[in-house]
Amino acid sequence: MGSPFNLVLVSDDSAKAASLAMECFSLVDSLNRIFSDYDSSSELSLLNAQAGKVARPVSSRLWKIILQSKEAHRQSSHAFDITVGPLSRLWRKARKEKKFPDSIHIAQARELVGFEHLQMNPSDSSVLLEKTGMLLDLGGIAKGYTAQEVIRFLQTRGITQALLDAGGDMAMSQAPQGTSGWTIAINIPENTDKLLPRRLLLQNKAVATSGDVYQYMEHEGKKYSHIVDPRSGYGIASQRNVTVIADDGALADWLATACSILSITEAKRLAIKMKAEVLITELKHNRIMYHATPGFNRYWKT
């Protein structure tokens, strides 16, 4: 899925731990073969290849994540949209070639975006992308979903202390023995190696952070994130970090994306509605500004 995956698990048997770790990464590989748009042979890529042609029956996992994405689209007032693929592909190419996309190409890509152009038939779990050139992009939900699935798998095997970090989207079970939680750091906006002075202390939660520190492009003095607003067609330029704490990895993942696109007020309102917490940090005049839902503070490590 274009990201590193790191696993920490606690066991009293090193051979068992090594074996379970291999099973976990096999699970990750199997989900990657479903969800990744970096793999031309993945189930998602094969579905995208049928855009504008015929409906394609999909696996239960792909059906579930598309259904969840549709609900996320509704709850986020269309800020989160997996049909954004033509735009994200356009901006991915622009970053690679260091060439800012022109307004004509952005307008053309926007014509292919919208859940109204996606048909789902529950009777046979088939999906149709109505327009040729449509592309589904699960980058804002699949890593969190996968992290949570790994934690669920480990729990079925009796491992109750584990953390899966899927490129910054984390899911975890109970705290390691002798601790009050997993200690999680958050980087300062626009900085790859400096961290906020405080740490989070979490267990049985998921946490996701979105920002533009790693993937962005600059044009005429403005910085555009890899996160694309499907409503405008442009990468967001707010230069802020969004951290979401939720009970589920997929929820934390898509909320972090949606809350990066929405205004601060809208983002906080959405997080509360979804029974999650959000922290938005931004740099203004070289000072860090904090905006958080009321319940976020209880997760800071004292």
mmCIF file of C-alpha atoms in Angstrom, residues 80-259:
data_model
loop_
_atom_site.group_PDB
_atom_site.id
_atom_site.type_symbol
_atom_site.label_atom_id
_atom_site.label_comp_id
_atom_site.label_asym_id
_atom_site.label_seq_id
_atom_site.Cartn_x
_atom_site.Cartn_y
_atom_site.Cartn_z
ATOM 1 C CA PHE A 80 -13.742 11.763 2.313
ATOM 2 C CA ASP A 81 -14.234 10.173 -1.090
ATOM 3 C CA ILE A 82 -12.573 7.011 -2.400
ATOM 4 C CA THR A 83 -13.670 7.903 -5.957
ATOM 5 C CA VAL A 84 -10.980 10.624 -5.804
ATOM 6 C CA GLY A 85 -8.610 8.235 -7.636
ATOM 7 C CA PRO A 86 -8.319 10.229 -10.902
ATOM 8 C CA LEU A 87 -7.311 13.303 -8.909
ATOM 9 C CA SER A 88 -4.909 11.512 -6.560
ATOM 10 C CA ARG A 89 -3.302 9.793 -9.556
ATOM 11 C CA LEU A 90 -2.941 13.185 -11.286
ATOM 12 C CA TRP A 91 -1.291 14.737 -8.233
ATOM 13 C CA ARG A 92 0.934 11.698 -7.658
ATOM 14 C CA LYS A 93 2.261 12.104 -11.201
ATOM 15 C CA ALA A 94 2.673 15.860 -10.689
ATOM 16 C CA ARG A 95 4.804 15.306 -7.573
ATOM 17 C CA LYS A 96 6.928 12.723 -9.355
ATOM 18 C CA GLU A 97 7.503 14.935 -12.387
ATOM 19 C CA LYS A 98 7.655 18.144 -10.299
ATOM 20 C CA LYS A 99 5.168 19.737 -12.678
ATOM 21 C CA PHE A 100 2.098 21.492 -11.274
ATOM 22 C CA PRO A 101 -1.117 20.179 -12.898
ATOM 23 C CA ASP A 102 -3.019 22.673 -15.007
ATOM 24 C CA SER A 103 -6.629 23.607 -14.308
ATOM 25 C CA ILE A 104 -7.921 21.824 -17.440
ATOM 26 C CA HIS A 105 -6.542 18.453 -16.347
ATOM 27 C CA ILE A 106 -7.868 18.982 -12.819
ATOM 28 C CA ALA A 107 -11.338 19.794 -14.196
ATOM 29 C CA GLN A 108 -11.244 16.687 -16.412
ATOM 30 C CA ALA A 109 -10.305 14.480 -13.447
ATOM 31 C CA ARG A 110 -13.022 16.026 -11.281
ATOM 32 C CA GLU A 111 -15.640 14.938 -13.842
ATOM 33 C CA LEU A 112 -14.796 11.342 -12.933
ATOM 34 C CA VAL A 113 -15.137 11.826 -9.167
ATOM 35 C CA GLY A 114 -18.316 11.241 -7.168
ATOM 36 C CA PHE A 115 -20.090 8.428 -5.330
ATOM 37 C CA GLU A 116 -23.150 9.050 -7.491
ATOM 38 C CA HIS A 117 -21.203 7.357 -10.313
ATOM 39 C CA LEU A 118 -20.626 4.187 -8.261
ATOM 40 C CA GLN A 119 -23.253 1.436 -8.188
ATOM 41 C CA MET A 120 -23.300 -1.327 -5.555
ATOM 42 C CA ASN A 121 -25.550 -4.386 -5.888
ATOM 43 C CA PRO A 122 -25.940 -6.235 -2.544
ATOM 44 C CA SER A 123 -27.552 -9.280 -4.185
ATOM 45 C CA ASP A 124 -24.271 -10.415 -5.764
ATOM 46 C CA SER A 125 -21.774 -8.002 -4.103
ATOM 47 C CA SER A 126 -20.986 -6.445 -7.468
ATOM 48 C CA VAL A 127 -19.635 -2.946 -8.044
ATOM 49 C CA LEU A 128 -19.877 -0.804 -11.155
ATOM 50 C CA LEU A 129 -17.863 2.324 -11.850
ATOM 51 C CA GLU A 130 -20.137 4.022 -14.360
ATOM 52 C CA LYS A 131 -17.606 6.236 -16.127
ATOM 53 C CA THR A 132 -14.561 5.137 -18.087
ATOM 54 C CA GLY A 133 -11.478 6.450 -16.311
ATOM 55 C CA MET A 134 -12.945 6.270 -12.808
ATOM 56 C CA LEU A 135 -10.536 5.017 -10.141
ATOM 57 C CA LEU A 136 -11.164 4.032 -6.536
ATOM 58 C CA ASP A 137 -8.373 4.998 -4.132
ATOM 59 C CA LEU A 138 -8.459 3.330 -0.697
ATOM 60 C CA GLY A 139 -5.316 5.111 0.543
ATOM 61 C CA GLY A 140 -7.259 6.985 3.219
ATOM 62 C CA ILE A 141 -8.823 3.929 4.876
ATOM 63 C CA ALA A 142 -7.130 0.651 3.910
ATOM 64 C CA LYS A 143 -3.996 0.976 6.054
ATOM 65 C CA GLY A 144 -6.030 1.647 9.193
ATOM 66 C CA TYR A 145 -8.389 -1.215 8.312
ATOM 67 C CA THR A 146 -5.436 -3.560 7.828
ATOM 68 C CA ALA A 147 -3.799 -2.522 11.106
ATOM 69 C CA GLN A 148 -7.012 -3.296 12.972
ATOM 70 C CA GLU A 149 -7.381 -6.674 11.224
ATOM 71 C CA VAL A 150 -3.889 -7.672 12.364
ATOM 72 C CA ILE A 151 -4.732 -6.793 15.973
ATOM 73 C CA ARG A 152 -7.974 -8.802 15.729
ATOM 74 C CA PHE A 153 -6.080 -11.774 14.308
ATOM 75 C CA LEU A 154 -3.527 -11.698 17.131
ATOM 76 C CA GLN A 155 -6.295 -11.599 19.708
ATOM 77 C CA THR A 156 -7.718 -14.827 18.260
ATOM 78 C CA ARG A 157 -4.271 -16.344 18.833
ATOM 79 C CA GLY A 158 -4.117 -15.240 22.464
ATOM 80 C CA ILE A 159 -1.832 -12.237 21.958
ATOM 81 C CA THR A 160 -3.303 -9.354 23.939
ATOM 82 C CA GLN A 161 -0.334 -6.947 23.830
ATOM 83 C CA ALA A 162 0.440 -5.782 20.306
ATOM 84 C CA LEU A 163 0.750 -2.723 18.072
ATOM 85 C CA LEU A 164 0.699 -2.506 14.283
ATOM 86 C CA ASP A 165 2.030 0.678 12.662
ATOM 87 C CA ALA A 166 0.894 0.935 9.044
ATOM 88 C CA GLY A 167 2.782 3.969 7.799
ATOM 89 C CA GLY A 168 1.583 6.106 10.720
ATOM 90 C CA ASP A 169 -1.858 4.516 11.016
ATOM 91 C CA MET A 170 -1.696 2.502 14.232
ATOM 92 C CA ALA A 171 -3.938 0.001 15.971
ATOM 93 C CA MET A 172 -3.109 -1.562 19.312
ATOM 94 C CA SER A 173 -4.434 -3.894 21.976
ATOM 95 C CA GLN A 174 -3.576 -3.836 25.678
ATOM 96 C CA ALA A 175 -0.534 -2.046 27.046
ATOM 97 C CA PRO A 176 2.729 -3.977 27.473
ATOM 98 C CA GLN A 177 3.066 -5.488 30.931
ATOM 99 C CA GLY A 178 4.235 -3.001 33.530
ATOM 100 C CA THR A 179 3.106 0.049 31.540
ATOM 101 C CA SER A 180 -0.039 2.142 31.390
ATOM 102 C CA GLY A 181 -0.151 2.212 27.603
ATOM 103 C CA TRP A 182 1.735 2.443 24.342
ATOM 104 C CA THR A 183 3.683 5.704 24.136
ATOM 105 C CA ILE A 184 2.979 7.474 20.840
ATOM 106 C CA ALA A 185 4.774 10.579 19.576
ATOM 107 C CA ILE A 186 3.414 13.157 17.115
ATOM 108 C CA ASN A 187 5.689 15.143 14.837
ATOM 109 C CA ILE A 188 5.591 18.931 14.703
ATOM 110 C CA PRO A 189 3.860 20.235 11.550
ATOM 111 C CA GLU A 190 6.213 20.680 8.588
ATOM 112 C CA ASN A 191 8.986 18.786 10.407
ATOM 113 C CA THR A 192 10.225 15.215 9.901
ATOM 114 C CA ASP A 193 12.412 14.859 13.001
ATOM 115 C CA LYS A 194 11.024 17.191 15.671
ATOM 116 C CA LEU A 195 8.222 15.950 17.901
ATOM 117 C CA LEU A 196 5.601 17.620 20.028
ATOM 118 C CA PRO A 197 6.859 17.912 23.613
ATOM 119 C CA ARG A 198 4.077 15.696 24.971
ATOM 120 C CA ARG A 199 3.347 12.048 24.163
ATOM 121 C CA LEU A 200 0.142 10.060 23.922
ATOM 122 C CA LEU A 201 -0.483 7.038 26.158
ATOM 123 C CA LEU A 202 -2.919 4.612 24.514
ATOM 124 C CA GLN A 203 -4.253 1.067 24.724
ATOM 125 C CA ASN A 204 -7.095 -0.736 22.929
ATOM 126 C CA LYS A 205 -7.300 2.214 20.534
ATOM 127 C CA ALA A 206 -6.332 3.256 17.036
ATOM 128 C CA VAL A 207 -4.517 6.468 16.155
ATOM 129 C CA ALA A 208 -3.784 8.071 12.787
ATOM 130 C CA THR A 209 -1.916 11.253 11.868
ATOM 131 C CA SER A 210 -2.169 13.024 8.507
ATOM 132 C CA GLY A 211 0.029 15.843 7.267
ATOM 133 C CA ASP A 212 2.112 17.014 4.317
ATOM 134 C CA VAL A 213 5.588 16.628 5.791
ATOM 135 C CA TYR A 214 6.517 13.677 3.533
ATOM 136 C CA GLN A 215 4.375 14.025 0.403
ATOM 137 C CA TYR A 216 3.748 17.451 -1.079
ATOM 138 C CA MET A 217 4.689 19.796 -3.879
ATOM 139 C CA GLU A 218 5.341 23.541 -3.952
ATOM 140 C CA HIS A 219 4.029 25.977 -6.546
ATOM 141 C CA GLU A 220 4.354 29.762 -6.523
ATOM 142 C CA GLY A 221 5.320 29.770 -2.856
ATOM 143 C CA LYS A 222 2.404 27.559 -1.804
ATOM 144 C CA LYS A 223 2.669 24.015 -0.448
ATOM 145 C CA TYR A 224 0.124 21.444 -1.669
ATOM 146 C CA SER A 225 -0.384 18.221 0.305
ATOM 147 C CA HIS A 226 -0.832 14.727 -1.184
ATOM 148 C CA ILE A 227 -4.291 14.804 0.413
ATOM 149 C CA VAL A 228 -6.661 16.002 -2.308
ATOM 150 C CA ASP A 229 -9.930 17.777 -1.594
ATOM 151 C CA PRO A 230 -12.374 15.977 -3.917
ATOM 152 C CA ARG A 231 -14.619 19.029 -3.906
ATOM 153 C CA SER A 232 -11.992 21.409 -5.334
ATOM 154 C CA GLY A 233 -9.644 18.990 -7.070
ATOM 155 C CA TYR A 234 -6.560 20.529 -5.442
ATOM 156 C CA GLY A 235 -4.190 19.246 -2.799
ATOM 157 C CA ILE A 236 -4.933 20.899 0.538
ATOM 158 C CA ALA A 237 -2.625 23.757 1.493
ATOM 159 C CA SER A 238 -3.473 24.302 5.170
ATOM 160 C CA GLN A 239 -0.082 23.042 6.454
ATOM 161 C CA ARG A 240 -1.365 21.345 9.565
ATOM 162 C CA ASN A 241 -1.190 17.947 11.213
ATOM 163 C CA VAL A 242 -4.325 16.051 12.152
ATOM 164 C CA THR A 243 -4.220 13.271 14.757
ATOM 165 C CA VAL A 244 -7.312 11.158 15.403
ATOM 166 C CA ILE A 245 -7.861 8.676 18.236
ATOM 167 C CA ALA A 246 -10.707 6.206 17.713
ATOM 168 C CA ASP A 247 -11.826 2.717 18.683
ATOM 169 C CA ASP A 248 -11.177 1.325 15.191
ATOM 170 C CA GLY A 249 -8.278 1.620 12.748
ATOM 171 C CA ALA A 250 -10.346 2.267 9.614
ATOM 172 C CA LEU A 251 -12.334 4.959 11.414
ATOM 173 C CA ALA A 252 -9.200 6.715 12.682
ATOM 174 C CA ASP A 253 -7.669 6.549 9.194
ATOM 175 C CA TRP A 254 -10.538 8.061 7.204
ATOM 176 C CA LEU A 255 -11.288 10.630 9.903
ATOM 177 C CA ALA A 256 -7.679 11.859 9.763
ATOM 178 C CA THR A 257 -8.090 12.401 6.020
ATOM 179 C CA ALA A 258 -11.507 14.043 6.263
ATOM 180 C CA CYS A 259 -10.477 16.281 9.167
#
